[in-house]
PDB file of C-alpha atoms in Angstrom:
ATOM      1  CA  UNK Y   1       0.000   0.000   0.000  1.00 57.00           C
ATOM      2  CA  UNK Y   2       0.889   3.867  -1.050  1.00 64.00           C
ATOM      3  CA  UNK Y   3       0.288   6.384   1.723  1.00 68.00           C
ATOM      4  CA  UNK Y   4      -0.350   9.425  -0.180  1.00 73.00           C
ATOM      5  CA  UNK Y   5      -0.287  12.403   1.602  1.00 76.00           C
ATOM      6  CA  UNK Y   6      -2.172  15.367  -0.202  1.00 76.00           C
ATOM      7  CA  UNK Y   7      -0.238  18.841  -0.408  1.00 80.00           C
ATOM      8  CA  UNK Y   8      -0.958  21.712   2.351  1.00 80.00           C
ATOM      9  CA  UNK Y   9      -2.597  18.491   4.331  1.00 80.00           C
ATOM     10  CA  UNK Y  10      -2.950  19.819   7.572  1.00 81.00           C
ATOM     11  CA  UNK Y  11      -4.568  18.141  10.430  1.00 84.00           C
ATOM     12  CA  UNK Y  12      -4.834  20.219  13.767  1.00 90.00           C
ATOM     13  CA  UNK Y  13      -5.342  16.974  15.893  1.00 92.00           C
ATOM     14  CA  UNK Y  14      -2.463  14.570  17.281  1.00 91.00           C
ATOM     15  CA  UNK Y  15      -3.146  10.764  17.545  1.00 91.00           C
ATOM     16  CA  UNK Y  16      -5.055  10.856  20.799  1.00 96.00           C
ATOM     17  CA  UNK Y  17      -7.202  13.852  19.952  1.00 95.00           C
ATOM     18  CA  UNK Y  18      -8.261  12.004  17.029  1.00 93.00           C
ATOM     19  CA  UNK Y  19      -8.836   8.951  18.470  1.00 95.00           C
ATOM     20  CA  UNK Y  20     -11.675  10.811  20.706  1.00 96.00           C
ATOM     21  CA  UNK Y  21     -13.052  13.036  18.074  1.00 96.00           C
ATOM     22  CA  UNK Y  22     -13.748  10.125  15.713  1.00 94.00           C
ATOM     23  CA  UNK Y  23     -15.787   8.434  18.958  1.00 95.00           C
ATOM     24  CA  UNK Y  24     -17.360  11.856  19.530  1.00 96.00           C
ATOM     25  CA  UNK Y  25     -18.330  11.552  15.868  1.00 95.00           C
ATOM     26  CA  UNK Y  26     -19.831   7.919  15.783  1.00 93.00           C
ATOM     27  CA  UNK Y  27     -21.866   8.276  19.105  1.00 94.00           C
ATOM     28  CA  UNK Y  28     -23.579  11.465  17.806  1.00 94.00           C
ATOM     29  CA  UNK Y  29     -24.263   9.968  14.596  1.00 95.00           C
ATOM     30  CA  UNK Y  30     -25.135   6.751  16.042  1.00 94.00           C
ATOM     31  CA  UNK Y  31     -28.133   8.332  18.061  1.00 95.00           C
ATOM     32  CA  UNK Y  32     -29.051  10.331  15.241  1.00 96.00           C
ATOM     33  CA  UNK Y  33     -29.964   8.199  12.816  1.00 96.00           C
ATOM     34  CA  UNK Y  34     -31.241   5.570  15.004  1.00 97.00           C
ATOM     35  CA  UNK Y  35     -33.999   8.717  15.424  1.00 97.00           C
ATOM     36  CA  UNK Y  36     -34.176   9.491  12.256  1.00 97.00           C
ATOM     37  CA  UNK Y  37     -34.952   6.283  10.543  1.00 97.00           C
ATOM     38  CA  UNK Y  38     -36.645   4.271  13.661  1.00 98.00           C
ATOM     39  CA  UNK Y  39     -33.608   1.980  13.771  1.00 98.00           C
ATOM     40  CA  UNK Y  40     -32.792  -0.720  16.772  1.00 97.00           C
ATOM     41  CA  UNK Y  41     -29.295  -1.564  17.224  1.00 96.00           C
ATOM     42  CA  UNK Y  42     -28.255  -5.160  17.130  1.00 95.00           C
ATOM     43  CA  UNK Y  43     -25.145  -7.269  17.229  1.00 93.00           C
ATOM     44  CA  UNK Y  44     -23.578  -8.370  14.224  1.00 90.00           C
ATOM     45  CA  UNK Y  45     -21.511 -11.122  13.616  1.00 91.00           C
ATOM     46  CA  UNK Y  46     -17.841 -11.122  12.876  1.00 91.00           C
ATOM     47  CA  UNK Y  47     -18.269 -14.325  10.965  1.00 91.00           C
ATOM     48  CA  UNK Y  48     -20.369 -16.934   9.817  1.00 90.00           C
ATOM     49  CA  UNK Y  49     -21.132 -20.483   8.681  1.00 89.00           C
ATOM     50  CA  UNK Y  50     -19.844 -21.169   5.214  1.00 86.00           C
ATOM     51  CA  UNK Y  51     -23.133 -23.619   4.426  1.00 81.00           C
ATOM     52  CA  UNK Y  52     -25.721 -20.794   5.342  1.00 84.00           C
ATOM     53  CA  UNK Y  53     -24.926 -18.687   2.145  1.00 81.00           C
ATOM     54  CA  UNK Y  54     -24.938 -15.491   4.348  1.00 84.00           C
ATOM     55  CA  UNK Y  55     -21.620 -14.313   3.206  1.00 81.00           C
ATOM     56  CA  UNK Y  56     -22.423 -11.569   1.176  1.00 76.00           C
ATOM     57  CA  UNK Y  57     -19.950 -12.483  -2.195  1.00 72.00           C
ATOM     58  CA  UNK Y  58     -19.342  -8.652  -3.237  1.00 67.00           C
ATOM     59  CA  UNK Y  59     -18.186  -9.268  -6.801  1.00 70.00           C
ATOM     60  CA  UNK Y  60     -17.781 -12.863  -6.541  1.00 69.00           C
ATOM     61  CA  UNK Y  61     -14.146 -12.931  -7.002  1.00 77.00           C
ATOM     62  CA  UNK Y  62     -12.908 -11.688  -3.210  1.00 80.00           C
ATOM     63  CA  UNK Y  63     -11.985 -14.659  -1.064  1.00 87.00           C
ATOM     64  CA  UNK Y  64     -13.338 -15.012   2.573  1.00 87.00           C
ATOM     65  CA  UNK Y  65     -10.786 -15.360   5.693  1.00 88.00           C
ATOM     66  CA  UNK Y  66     -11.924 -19.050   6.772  1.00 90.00           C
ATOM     67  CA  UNK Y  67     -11.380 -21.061   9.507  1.00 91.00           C
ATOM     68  CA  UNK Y  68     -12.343 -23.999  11.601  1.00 92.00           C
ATOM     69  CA  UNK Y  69     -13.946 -24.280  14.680  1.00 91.00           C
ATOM     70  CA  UNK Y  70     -13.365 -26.855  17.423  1.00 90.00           C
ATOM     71  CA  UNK Y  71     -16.631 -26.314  19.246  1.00 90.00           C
ATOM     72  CA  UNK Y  72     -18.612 -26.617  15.224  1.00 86.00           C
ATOM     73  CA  UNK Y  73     -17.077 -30.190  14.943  1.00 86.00           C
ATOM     74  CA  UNK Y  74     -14.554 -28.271  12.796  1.00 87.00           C
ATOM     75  CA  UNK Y  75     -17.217 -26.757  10.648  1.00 89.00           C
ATOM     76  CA  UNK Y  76     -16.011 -23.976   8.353  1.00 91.00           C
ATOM     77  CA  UNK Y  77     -16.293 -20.112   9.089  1.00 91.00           C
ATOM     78  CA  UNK Y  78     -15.634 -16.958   7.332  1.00 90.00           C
ATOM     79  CA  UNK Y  79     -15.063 -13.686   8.630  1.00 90.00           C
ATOM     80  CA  UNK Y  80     -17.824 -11.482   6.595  1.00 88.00           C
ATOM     81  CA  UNK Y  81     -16.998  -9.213   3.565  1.00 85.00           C
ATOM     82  CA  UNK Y  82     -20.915  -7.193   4.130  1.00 83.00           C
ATOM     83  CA  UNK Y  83     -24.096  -7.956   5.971  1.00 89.00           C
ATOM     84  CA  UNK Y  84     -26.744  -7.369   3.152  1.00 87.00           C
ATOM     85  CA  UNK Y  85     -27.932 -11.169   3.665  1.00 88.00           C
ATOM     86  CA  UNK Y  86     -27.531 -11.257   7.218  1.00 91.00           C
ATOM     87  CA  UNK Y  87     -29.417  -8.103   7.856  1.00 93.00           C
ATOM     88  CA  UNK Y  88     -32.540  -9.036   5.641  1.00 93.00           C
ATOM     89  CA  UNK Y  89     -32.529 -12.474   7.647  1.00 92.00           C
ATOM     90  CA  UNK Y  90     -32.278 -10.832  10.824  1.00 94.00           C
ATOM     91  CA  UNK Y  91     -35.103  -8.216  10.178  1.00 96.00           C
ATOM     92  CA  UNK Y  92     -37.207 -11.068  10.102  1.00 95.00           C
ATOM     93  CA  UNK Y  93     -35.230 -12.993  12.817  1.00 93.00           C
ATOM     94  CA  UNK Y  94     -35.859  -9.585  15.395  1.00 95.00           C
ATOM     95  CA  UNK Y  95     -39.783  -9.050  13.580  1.00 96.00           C
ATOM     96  CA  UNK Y  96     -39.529  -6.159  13.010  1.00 97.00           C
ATOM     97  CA  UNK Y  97     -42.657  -4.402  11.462  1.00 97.00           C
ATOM     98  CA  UNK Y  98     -42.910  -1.804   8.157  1.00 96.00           C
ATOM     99  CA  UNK Y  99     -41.172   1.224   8.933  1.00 96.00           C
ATOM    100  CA  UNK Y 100     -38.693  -0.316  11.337  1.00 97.00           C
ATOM    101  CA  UNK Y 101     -35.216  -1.359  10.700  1.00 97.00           C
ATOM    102  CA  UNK Y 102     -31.843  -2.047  12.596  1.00 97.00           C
ATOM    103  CA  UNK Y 103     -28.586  -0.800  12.559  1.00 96.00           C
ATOM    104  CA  UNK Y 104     -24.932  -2.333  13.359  1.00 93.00           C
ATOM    105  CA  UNK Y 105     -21.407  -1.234  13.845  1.00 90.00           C
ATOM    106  CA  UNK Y 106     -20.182  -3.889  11.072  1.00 89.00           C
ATOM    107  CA  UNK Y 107     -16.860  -5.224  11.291  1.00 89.00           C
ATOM    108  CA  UNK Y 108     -15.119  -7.535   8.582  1.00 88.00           C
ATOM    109  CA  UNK Y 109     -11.907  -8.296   6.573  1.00 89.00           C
ATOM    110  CA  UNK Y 110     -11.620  -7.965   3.060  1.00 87.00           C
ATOM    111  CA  UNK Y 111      -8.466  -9.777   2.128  1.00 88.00           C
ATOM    112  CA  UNK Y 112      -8.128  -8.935  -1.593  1.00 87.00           C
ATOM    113  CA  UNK Y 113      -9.057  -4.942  -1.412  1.00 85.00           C
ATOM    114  CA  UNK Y 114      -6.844  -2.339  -3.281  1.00 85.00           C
ATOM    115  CA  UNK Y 115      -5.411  -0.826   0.358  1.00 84.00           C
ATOM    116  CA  UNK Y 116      -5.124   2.983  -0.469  1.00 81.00           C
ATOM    117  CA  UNK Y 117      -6.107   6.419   1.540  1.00 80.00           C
ATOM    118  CA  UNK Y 118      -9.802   5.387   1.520  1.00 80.00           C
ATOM    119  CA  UNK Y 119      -9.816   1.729   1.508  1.00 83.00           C
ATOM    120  CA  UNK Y 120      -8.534  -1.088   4.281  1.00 87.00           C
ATOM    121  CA  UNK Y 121      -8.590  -4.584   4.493  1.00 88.00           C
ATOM    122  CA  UNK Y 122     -10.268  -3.810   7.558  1.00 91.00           C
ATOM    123  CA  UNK Y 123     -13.769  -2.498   7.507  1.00 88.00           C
ATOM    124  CA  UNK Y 124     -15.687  -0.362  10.503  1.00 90.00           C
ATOM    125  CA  UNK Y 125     -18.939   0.772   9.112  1.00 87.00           C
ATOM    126  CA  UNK Y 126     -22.541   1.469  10.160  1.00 89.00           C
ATOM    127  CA  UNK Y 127     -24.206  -0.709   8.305  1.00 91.00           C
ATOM    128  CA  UNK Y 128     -28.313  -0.470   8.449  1.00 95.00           C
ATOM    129  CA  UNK Y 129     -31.493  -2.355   6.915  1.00 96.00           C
ATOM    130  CA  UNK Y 130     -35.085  -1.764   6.959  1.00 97.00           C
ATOM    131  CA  UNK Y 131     -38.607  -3.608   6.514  1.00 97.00           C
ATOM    132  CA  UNK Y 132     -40.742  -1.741   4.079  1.00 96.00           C
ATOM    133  CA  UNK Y 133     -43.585  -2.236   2.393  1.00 96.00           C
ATOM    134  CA  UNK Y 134     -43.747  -3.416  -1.080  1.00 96.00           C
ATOM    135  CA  UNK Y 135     -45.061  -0.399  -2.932  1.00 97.00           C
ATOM    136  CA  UNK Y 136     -42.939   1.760  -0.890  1.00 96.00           C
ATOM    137  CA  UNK Y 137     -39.498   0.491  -3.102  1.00 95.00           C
ATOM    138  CA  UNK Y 138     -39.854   3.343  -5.037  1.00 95.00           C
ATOM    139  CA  UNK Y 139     -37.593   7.094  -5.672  1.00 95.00           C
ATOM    140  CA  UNK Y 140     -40.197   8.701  -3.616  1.00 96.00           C
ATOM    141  CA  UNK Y 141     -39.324   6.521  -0.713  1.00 96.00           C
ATOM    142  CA  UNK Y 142     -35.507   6.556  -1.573  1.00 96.00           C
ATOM    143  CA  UNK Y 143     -35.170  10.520  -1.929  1.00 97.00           C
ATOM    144  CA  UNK Y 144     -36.836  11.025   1.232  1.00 97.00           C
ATOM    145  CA  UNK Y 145     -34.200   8.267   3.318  1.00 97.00           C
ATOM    146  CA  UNK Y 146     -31.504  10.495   1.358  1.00 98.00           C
ATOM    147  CA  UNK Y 147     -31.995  13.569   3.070  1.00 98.00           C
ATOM    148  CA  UNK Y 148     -33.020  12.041   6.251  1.00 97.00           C
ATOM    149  CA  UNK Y 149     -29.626  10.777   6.363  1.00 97.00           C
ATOM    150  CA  UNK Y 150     -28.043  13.748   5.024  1.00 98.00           C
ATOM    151  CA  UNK Y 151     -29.959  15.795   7.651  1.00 97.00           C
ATOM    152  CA  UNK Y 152     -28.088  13.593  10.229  1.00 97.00           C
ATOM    153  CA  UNK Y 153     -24.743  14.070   8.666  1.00 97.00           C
ATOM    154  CA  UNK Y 154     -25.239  17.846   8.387  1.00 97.00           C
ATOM    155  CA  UNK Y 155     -26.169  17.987  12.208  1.00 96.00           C
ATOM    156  CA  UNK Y 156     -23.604  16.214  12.980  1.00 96.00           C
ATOM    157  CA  UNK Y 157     -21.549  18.579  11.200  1.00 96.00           C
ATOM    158  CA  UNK Y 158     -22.908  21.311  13.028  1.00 95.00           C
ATOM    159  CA  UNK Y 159     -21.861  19.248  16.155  1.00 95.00           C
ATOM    160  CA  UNK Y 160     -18.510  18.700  15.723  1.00 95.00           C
ATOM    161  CA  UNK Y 161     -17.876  22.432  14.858  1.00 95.00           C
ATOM    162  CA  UNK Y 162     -19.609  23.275  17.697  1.00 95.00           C
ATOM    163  CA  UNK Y 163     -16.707  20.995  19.965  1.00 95.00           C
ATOM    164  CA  UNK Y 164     -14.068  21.605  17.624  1.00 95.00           C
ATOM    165  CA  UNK Y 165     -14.290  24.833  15.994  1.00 94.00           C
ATOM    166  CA  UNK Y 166     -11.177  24.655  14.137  1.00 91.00           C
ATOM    167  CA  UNK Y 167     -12.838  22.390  11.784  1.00 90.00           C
ATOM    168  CA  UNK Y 168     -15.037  24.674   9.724  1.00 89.00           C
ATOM    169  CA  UNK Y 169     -18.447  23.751   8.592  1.00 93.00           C
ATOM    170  CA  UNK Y 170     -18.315  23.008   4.368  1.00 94.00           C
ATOM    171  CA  UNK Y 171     -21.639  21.205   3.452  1.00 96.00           C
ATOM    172  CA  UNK Y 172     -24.377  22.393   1.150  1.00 97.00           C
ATOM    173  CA  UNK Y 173     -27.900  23.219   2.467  1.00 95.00           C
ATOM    174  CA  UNK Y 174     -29.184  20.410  -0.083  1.00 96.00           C
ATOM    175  CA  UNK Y 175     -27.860  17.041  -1.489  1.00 98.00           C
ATOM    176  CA  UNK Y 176     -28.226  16.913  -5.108  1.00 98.00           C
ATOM    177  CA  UNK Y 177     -29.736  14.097  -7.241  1.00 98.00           C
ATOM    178  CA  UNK Y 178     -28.269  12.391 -10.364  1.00 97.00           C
ATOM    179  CA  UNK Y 179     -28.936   9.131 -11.846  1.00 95.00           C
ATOM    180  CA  UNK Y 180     -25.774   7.408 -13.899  1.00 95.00           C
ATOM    181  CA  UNK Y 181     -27.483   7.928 -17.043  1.00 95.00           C
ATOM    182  CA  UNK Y 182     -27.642  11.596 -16.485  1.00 96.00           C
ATOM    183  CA  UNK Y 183     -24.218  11.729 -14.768  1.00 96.00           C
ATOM    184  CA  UNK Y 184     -22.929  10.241 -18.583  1.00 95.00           C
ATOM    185  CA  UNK Y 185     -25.556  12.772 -20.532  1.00 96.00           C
ATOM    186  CA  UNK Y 186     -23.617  15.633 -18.855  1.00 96.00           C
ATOM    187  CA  UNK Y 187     -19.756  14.067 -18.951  1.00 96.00           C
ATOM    188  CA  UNK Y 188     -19.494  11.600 -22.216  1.00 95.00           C
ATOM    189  CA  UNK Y 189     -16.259  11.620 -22.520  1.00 96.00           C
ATOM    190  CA  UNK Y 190     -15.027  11.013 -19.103  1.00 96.00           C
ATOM    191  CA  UNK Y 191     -14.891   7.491 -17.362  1.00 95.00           C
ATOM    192  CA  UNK Y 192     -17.688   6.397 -14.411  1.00 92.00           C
ATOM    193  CA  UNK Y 193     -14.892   7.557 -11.522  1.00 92.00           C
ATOM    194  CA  UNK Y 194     -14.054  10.930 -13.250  1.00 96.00           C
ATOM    195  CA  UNK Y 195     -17.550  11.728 -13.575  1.00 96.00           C
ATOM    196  CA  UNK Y 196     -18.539  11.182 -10.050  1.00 96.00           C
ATOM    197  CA  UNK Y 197     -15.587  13.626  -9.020  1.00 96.00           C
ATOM    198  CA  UNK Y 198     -16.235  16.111 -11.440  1.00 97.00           C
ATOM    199  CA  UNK Y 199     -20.090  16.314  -9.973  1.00 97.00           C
ATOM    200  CA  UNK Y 200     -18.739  16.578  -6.554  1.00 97.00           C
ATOM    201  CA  UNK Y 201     -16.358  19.162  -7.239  1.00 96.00           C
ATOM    202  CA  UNK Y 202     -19.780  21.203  -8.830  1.00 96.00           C
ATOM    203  CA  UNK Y 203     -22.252  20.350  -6.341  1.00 97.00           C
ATOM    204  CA  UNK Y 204     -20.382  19.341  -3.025  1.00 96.00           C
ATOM    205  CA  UNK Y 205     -22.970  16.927  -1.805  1.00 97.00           C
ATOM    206  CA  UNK Y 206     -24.773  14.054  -4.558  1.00 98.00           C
ATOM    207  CA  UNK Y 207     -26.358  10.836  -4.665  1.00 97.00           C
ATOM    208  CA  UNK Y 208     -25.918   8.892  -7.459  1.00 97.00           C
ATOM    209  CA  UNK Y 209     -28.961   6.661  -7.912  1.00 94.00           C
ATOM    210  CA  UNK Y 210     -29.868   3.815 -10.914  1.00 92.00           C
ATOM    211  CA  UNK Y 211     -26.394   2.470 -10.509  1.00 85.00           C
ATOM    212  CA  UNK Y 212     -25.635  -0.983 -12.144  1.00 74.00           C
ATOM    213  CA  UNK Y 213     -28.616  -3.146 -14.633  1.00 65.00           C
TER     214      UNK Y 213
END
């Protein structure tokens, strides 16, 4: 791995101070958008049977970290790349009812990611899923979960200013919406990564939707 280091990087917080800033940050966001979206928090697994199909494959190429374990009659693990199975199985597991959901501080190893300034082998994420009706699976219903959650990350912003001031407030009012289609109407000549960065760069806060078939 390549630690780049951008030019005129400056970071006003040693080790330790970061260390407590990024908790600061994950508790306040934590209870946030628990609120916002009527989410439970739950345990997640670190791993899971091989057999049970759980394992979310990604791309189908990566390779789970497996083991054995003693007390399984030596029945095969892996550590998990995602929890999109898992969480659909637990919402039912949990019964949870339309318009509630769960959320998870998700940990897992990803043995064959690119390791770079944004990427690790090791992932710490919120991860999040939630039961909703049929008809609901619609933009209407997606747009409106888009700027809940950007309301909670703006907040938040607003938070962490408010403890550490020397970090200065740079979101939009508004998160702006783009399908892939448009986002290739507007750049033609530019590959699926540049165009994403050159839409950032204009608007400072998108969601991409309609991505993939």
């Amino acid at each position: 791995m390549t630690l780049h280091t951008p030019k005129a990087y400056n970071h006003p917080l040693d080790i330790r101070e970061t260390e407590i800033a990024i908790k600061f940050i994950k508790d306040h966001f934590e209870h946030r958008l628990a609120k916002a979206l009527n989410l439970t928090r739950v345990s997640a697994p670190l791993f899971v049977r091989k057999n049970t199909g759980l394992n979310d494959d990604l791309n189908g190429v990566e390779r789970p970290v497996a083991f054995d374990v003693k007390s399984l009659n030596s029945e095969t693990v892996e550590v998990v790349h995602s929890l999109a199975k898992w969480k659909r199985l637990a919402l039912k597991r949990y019964g949870f009812m339309p318009g509630e959901g769960l959320y998870t501080d998700m940990n897992a190893i990803r043995r064959d990611e690119d390791a770079d300034n944004l990427h690790s082998i090791y992932v710490d994420q919120w991860d999040w899923e939630k039961h909703i009706h049929f008809e609901d699976r619609n933009y209407h219903t997606l747009a409106d979960t888009v700027r809940s959650i950007y309301k909670v990350i703006r907040d938040l912003e607003k938070d962490v200013f408010k403890e550490y001031p020397q970090f200065n407030p740079i979101l939009p009012d508004h998160i702006f919406f783009i399908s892939t289609q448009e986002l290739e109407d507007k750049y033609p000549k530019l590959s699926p990564k540049e165009r994403e960065d050159e839409i950032v760069k204009e608007k400072k806060a998108v969601f991409i939707f309609q991505i993939g078939d």
